[in-house]
């Protein structure tokens, strides 16, 4: 059994608890509010974020193909899929960042209301996790370009894939709860 | 003798706590809220957070087991054969 993968799985377990706590706080605070979002606060961009969600989901698929490629000893395909994942991940962050700038412009800040505070805490934490995942992916990509992975030794790709799955899997839950107010 | 005094002290404290319990509100914000909805959500989230670690541990356990099975695909059938 791969100890690195087990370690990462335990780390992801703690991350699930972390997001579970944040989601609980968000739900409790939202339930205490009569009108959500508050009347003087801007609405969140649902359509653009839906497209962004699509990009992130597709990146999960490309990452899955990366792992499949290295397991099938297809080094060229690994580079292709990893690069595609990195582009999609950066695109997700860029769109998220541009939306945040617009929202701050409309007056939604961390201190403007509980709505703003919970939004930036939840979505910001996820954004930081995606950022971390992209950084680790770039390291994996660099090693892959230098031919550092093989069928027998590709733990880096497997670790990166597992973490990527986590950041992709948690996003639709956040989107439905925060953006769609489900 | 000293050990006996400690045990007696611990036991009597336990009995007192059991006989005269005090409610401690773990979330003053939720319990002081006028809205019943907040308290309802609080209970649901408390149940959710209580069950979540067990789910996480269950997933990790299942993953470890599946990894073991993948690395030793014939181990189970061998055990079955031995049992037979």
Short mmCIF file of C-alpha atoms in Angstrom, two decimals:
data_model
loop_
_atom_site.label_atom_id
_atom_site.label_comp_id
_atom_site.label_asym_id
_atom_site.label_seq_id
_atom_site.Cartn_x
_atom_site.Cartn_y
_atom_site.Cartn_z
CA UNK A 1 0.00 0.00 0.00
CA UNK A 2 1.25 3.46 -0.90
CA UNK A 3 1.86 5.39 2.32
CA UNK A 4 1.92 8.78 0.55
CA UNK A 5 -1.55 8.17 -0.85
CA UNK A 6 -2.83 7.06 2.54
CA UNK A 7 -1.34 10.20 4.11
CA UNK A 8 -2.98 12.40 1.49
CA UNK A 9 -6.29 10.62 2.01
CA UNK A 10 -6.09 11.40 5.73
CA UNK A 11 -5.26 15.01 4.94
CA UNK A 12 -8.25 15.18 2.59
CA UNK A 13 -10.35 13.71 5.40
CA UNK A 14 -9.35 16.62 7.63
CA UNK A 15 -10.10 19.01 4.77
CA UNK A 16 -13.58 17.50 4.43
CA UNK A 17 -14.13 18.23 8.14
CA UNK A 18 -12.85 21.76 7.62
CA UNK A 19 -15.28 22.44 4.78
CA UNK A 20 -18.04 20.64 6.71
CA UNK A 21 -17.56 23.15 9.54
CA UNK A 22 -17.56 26.12 7.17
CA UNK A 23 -20.69 24.90 5.40
CA UNK A 24 -22.43 24.40 8.75
CA UNK A 25 -21.58 27.96 9.82
CA UNK A 26 -22.86 29.26 6.50
CA UNK A 27 -26.15 27.34 6.79
CA UNK A 28 -26.77 28.44 10.39
CA UNK A 29 -26.07 32.10 9.61
CA UNK A 30 -28.22 31.95 6.46
CA UNK A 31 -31.12 30.38 8.35
CA UNK A 32 -31.02 33.24 10.86
CA UNK A 33 -31.48 35.82 8.13
CA UNK A 34 -35.00 36.74 7.02
CA UNK A 35 -33.92 37.70 3.50
CA UNK A 36 -30.95 35.99 1.83
CA UNK A 37 -29.04 37.62 0.23
CA UNK A 38 -29.62 40.79 2.29
CA UNK A 39 -31.49 43.55 0.47
CA UNK A 40 -28.56 45.97 0.04
CA UNK A 41 -26.08 43.32 -1.13
CA UNK A 42 -25.38 42.33 -4.76
CA UNK A 43 -26.55 39.02 -6.20
CA UNK A 44 -23.86 36.48 -7.00
CA UNK A 45 -23.05 35.79 -10.69
CA UNK A 46 -24.78 32.44 -11.20
CA UNK A 47 -24.38 32.02 -14.97
CA UNK A 48 -20.68 32.87 -15.19
CA UNK A 49 -19.99 30.63 -12.20
CA UNK A 50 -22.01 27.83 -13.81
CA UNK A 51 -19.68 28.03 -16.83
CA UNK A 52 -16.74 28.11 -14.42
CA UNK A 53 -18.14 25.04 -12.67
CA UNK A 54 -18.22 23.30 -16.03
CA UNK A 55 -14.53 24.14 -16.57
CA UNK A 56 -13.62 22.70 -13.18
CA UNK A 57 -15.63 19.52 -13.77
CA UNK A 58 -13.96 19.05 -17.15
CA UNK A 59 -10.57 19.54 -15.46
CA UNK A 60 -11.46 16.61 -13.19
CA UNK A 61 -12.00 14.53 -16.29
CA UNK A 62 -8.72 15.60 -17.89
CA UNK A 63 -6.89 14.84 -14.64
CA UNK A 64 -8.46 11.38 -14.61
CA UNK A 65 -7.15 10.83 -18.15
CA UNK A 66 -3.69 11.95 -17.03
CA UNK A 67 -3.54 9.17 -14.48
CA UNK A 68 -4.93 6.68 -16.98
CA UNK A 69 -2.29 7.73 -19.51
CA UNK A 70 0.68 7.16 -17.22
CA UNK A 71 -0.77 3.83 -16.10
CA UNK A 72 -0.96 2.85 -19.77
CA UNK A 73 2.64 4.06 -20.29
CA UNK A 74 1.58 6.88 -22.62
CA UNK A 75 3.94 9.69 -21.64
CA UNK A 76 2.92 12.06 -24.43
CA UNK A 77 -0.76 11.77 -23.51
CA UNK A 78 0.13 12.40 -19.87
CA UNK A 79 1.71 15.74 -20.82
CA UNK A 80 -1.27 16.65 -22.96
CA UNK A 81 -3.86 15.87 -20.27
CA UNK A 82 -1.85 17.47 -17.48
CA UNK A 83 -1.37 20.65 -19.52
CA UNK A 84 -5.10 20.73 -20.27
CA UNK A 85 -5.90 20.36 -16.57
CA UNK A 86 -3.50 23.16 -15.66
CA UNK A 87 -5.06 25.48 -18.26
CA UNK A 88 -8.57 24.70 -17.00
CA UNK A 89 -7.51 25.20 -13.37
CA UNK A 90 -5.89 28.56 -14.13
CA UNK A 91 -8.97 29.57 -16.16
CA UNK A 92 -11.19 28.72 -13.20
CA UNK A 93 -9.07 30.85 -10.88
CA UNK A 94 -8.90 33.73 -13.36
CA UNK A 95 -12.69 33.83 -13.83
CA UNK A 96 -13.18 33.54 -10.08
CA UNK A 97 -10.73 36.38 -9.48
CA UNK A 98 -12.36 38.67 -12.05
CA UNK A 99 -15.79 37.99 -10.52
CA UNK A 100 -14.45 38.81 -7.08
CA UNK A 101 -13.10 42.14 -8.33
CA UNK A 102 -16.54 42.95 -9.75
CA UNK A 103 -18.28 41.94 -6.51
CA UNK A 104 -15.94 44.10 -4.42
CA UNK A 105 -16.75 46.94 -6.82
CA UNK A 106 -20.46 46.39 -6.13
CA UNK A 107 -19.81 46.65 -2.40
CA UNK A 108 -19.61 43.00 -1.36
CA UNK A 109 -16.65 42.75 1.00
CA UNK A 110 -15.67 40.59 3.97
CA UNK A 111 -16.93 43.29 6.36
CA UNK A 112 -19.99 44.50 4.41
CA UNK A 113 -22.28 41.85 5.95
CA UNK A 114 -22.49 38.25 7.18
CA UNK A 115 -23.40 37.42 3.57
CA UNK A 116 -20.10 38.84 2.32
CA UNK A 117 -18.11 37.34 5.17
CA UNK A 118 -19.42 33.81 4.68
CA UNK A 119 -19.15 34.10 0.89
CA UNK A 120 -15.48 35.08 0.93
CA UNK A 121 -14.64 32.60 3.70
CA UNK A 122 -16.20 29.62 1.91
CA UNK A 123 -15.43 30.43 -1.70
CA UNK A 124 -12.07 31.96 -0.78
CA UNK A 125 -10.99 28.82 1.05
CA UNK A 126 -11.95 26.72 -1.94
CA UNK A 127 -10.11 29.13 -4.25
CA UNK A 128 -6.99 28.78 -2.09
CA UNK A 129 -7.27 25.01 -2.34
CA UNK A 130 -7.58 25.18 -6.13
CA UNK A 131 -4.56 27.50 -6.16
CA UNK A 132 -2.60 24.96 -4.10
CA UNK A 133 -3.73 22.18 -6.43
CA UNK A 134 -2.61 24.17 -9.49
CA UNK A 135 0.83 24.82 -7.91
CA UNK A 136 1.29 21.11 -7.15
CA UNK A 137 0.07 20.29 -10.65
CA UNK A 138 2.70 22.61 -12.15
CA UNK A 139 5.39 20.74 -10.18
CA UNK A 140 4.06 17.43 -11.48
CA UNK A 141 3.91 18.85 -15.01
CA UNK A 142 7.54 20.01 -14.78
CA UNK A 143 8.63 16.55 -13.68
CA UNK A 144 6.52 14.94 -16.39
CA UNK A 145 8.21 17.10 -19.05
CA UNK A 146 11.59 15.83 -17.89
CA UNK A 147 10.30 12.24 -18.12
CA UNK A 148 10.24 11.68 -14.38
CA UNK A 149 7.22 9.38 -14.35
CA UNK A 150 6.81 5.80 -15.49
CA UNK A 151 4.22 3.03 -15.20
CA UNK A 152 5.85 1.78 -12.01
CA UNK A 153 6.75 5.16 -10.45
CA UNK A 154 4.05 7.79 -10.78
CA UNK A 155 3.11 8.56 -7.19
CA UNK A 156 3.28 12.31 -7.86
CA UNK A 157 0.62 12.07 -10.57
CA UNK A 158 -1.56 9.84 -8.36
CA UNK A 159 -1.29 12.26 -5.40
CA UNK A 160 -2.04 15.26 -7.56
CA UNK A 161 -5.01 13.49 -9.13
CA UNK A 162 -6.47 12.54 -5.75
CA UNK A 163 -6.19 16.11 -4.48
CA UNK A 164 -7.63 17.45 -7.71
CA UNK A 165 -10.62 15.12 -7.38
CA UNK A 166 -11.22 16.59 -3.93
CA UNK A 167 -11.20 20.23 -5.04
CA UNK A 168 -13.44 19.38 -8.00
CA UNK A 169 -15.87 17.29 -5.93
CA UNK A 170 -16.40 19.93 -3.25
CA UNK A 171 -17.08 22.78 -5.68
CA UNK A 172 -20.59 21.75 -6.95
CA UNK A 173 -21.75 21.52 -3.30
CA UNK A 174 -20.49 25.06 -2.65
CA UNK A 175 -21.97 26.34 -5.90
CA UNK A 176 -25.42 24.91 -5.09
CA UNK A 177 -25.40 26.18 -1.50
CA UNK A 178 -23.80 29.60 -1.95
CA UNK A 179 -24.67 30.69 -5.49
CA UNK A 180 -28.00 28.94 -6.01
CA UNK A 181 -29.07 29.38 -2.35
CA UNK A 182 -30.40 25.82 -2.23
CA UNK B 1 -5.12 5.27 51.47
CA UNK B 2 -4.35 8.30 49.26
CA UNK B 3 -5.52 6.40 46.19
CA UNK B 4 -8.77 5.51 47.91
CA UNK B 5 -9.42 9.20 48.70
CA UNK B 6 -8.87 10.11 45.03
CA UNK B 7 -11.26 7.38 43.88
CA UNK B 8 -13.87 8.49 46.44
CA UNK B 9 -13.50 12.12 45.36
CA UNK B 10 -13.84 11.20 41.67
CA UNK B 11 -16.84 8.96 42.33
CA UNK B 12 -18.68 11.53 44.47
CA UNK B 13 -18.01 14.27 41.88
CA UNK B 14 -19.39 12.00 39.18
CA UNK B 15 -22.51 11.27 41.24
CA UNK B 16 -23.06 14.98 41.93
CA UNK B 17 -22.72 15.88 38.24
CA UNK B 18 -25.12 13.07 37.35
CA UNK B 19 -27.67 14.14 39.96
CA UNK B 20 -27.49 17.90 39.32
CA UNK B 21 -26.72 18.39 35.62
CA UNK B 22 -26.34 21.89 34.20
CA UNK B 23 -27.28 22.70 30.61
CA UNK B 24 -24.34 24.12 28.73
CA UNK B 25 -25.23 25.79 25.44
CA UNK B 26 -22.53 24.97 22.96
CA UNK B 27 -23.61 27.75 20.58
CA UNK B 28 -24.92 30.85 22.39
CA UNK B 29 -25.64 32.56 19.06
CA UNK B 30 -27.93 29.73 17.94
CA UNK B 31 -29.69 29.21 21.27
CA UNK B 32 -30.36 32.89 21.90
CA UNK B 33 -31.78 33.43 18.41
CA UNK B 34 -35.45 34.35 18.13
CA UNK B 35 -35.85 32.27 14.98
CA UNK B 36 -36.67 28.58 15.44
CA UNK B 37 -35.17 27.96 12.04
CA UNK B 38 -31.67 28.71 13.36
CA UNK B 39 -31.95 26.14 16.12
CA UNK B 40 -33.32 23.59 13.66
CA UNK B 41 -30.38 24.16 11.29
CA UNK B 42 -28.01 24.02 14.26
CA UNK B 43 -29.26 20.56 15.22
CA UNK B 44 -29.02 19.32 11.64
CA UNK B 45 -25.48 20.67 11.24
CA UNK B 46 -24.48 19.18 14.62
CA UNK B 47 -25.74 15.77 13.47
CA UNK B 48 -23.98 16.25 10.12
CA UNK B 49 -20.66 17.15 11.76
CA UNK B 50 -21.00 14.25 14.22
CA UNK B 51 -21.48 11.72 11.43
CA UNK B 52 -18.93 13.22 9.04
CA UNK B 53 -15.76 11.84 10.75
CA UNK B 54 -17.25 8.34 10.71
CA UNK B 55 -17.99 8.69 7.00
CA UNK B 56 -14.45 9.94 6.37
CA UNK B 57 -12.94 7.07 8.36
CA UNK B 58 -15.23 4.62 6.56
CA UNK B 59 -14.06 5.89 3.17
CA UNK B 60 -10.38 5.66 4.23
CA UNK B 61 -10.94 2.13 5.57
CA UNK B 62 -12.69 1.08 2.37
CA UNK B 63 -9.90 2.60 0.26
CA UNK B 64 -7.17 0.79 2.25
CA UNK B 65 -9.09 -2.47 1.91
CA UNK B 66 -9.60 -2.03 -1.83
CA UNK B 67 -5.91 -1.17 -2.29
CA UNK B 68 -4.94 -4.30 -0.39
CA UNK B 69 -7.28 -6.38 -2.54
CA UNK B 70 -5.82 -4.86 -5.71
CA UNK B 71 -2.24 -5.56 -4.67
CA UNK B 72 -3.05 -9.15 -3.59
CA UNK B 73 -5.88 -10.21 -5.92
CA UNK B 74 -5.61 -13.94 -5.11
CA UNK B 75 -5.30 -13.67 -1.33
CA UNK B 76 -9.03 -13.99 -0.69
CA UNK B 77 -9.51 -16.98 -2.95
CA UNK B 78 -6.53 -18.68 -1.29
CA UNK B 79 -8.10 -18.13 2.11
CA UNK B 80 -11.36 -19.55 0.81
CA UNK B 81 -9.54 -22.59 -0.51
CA UNK B 82 -7.85 -23.10 2.85
CA UNK B 83 -11.19 -22.81 4.61
CA UNK B 84 -12.65 -25.41 2.31
#
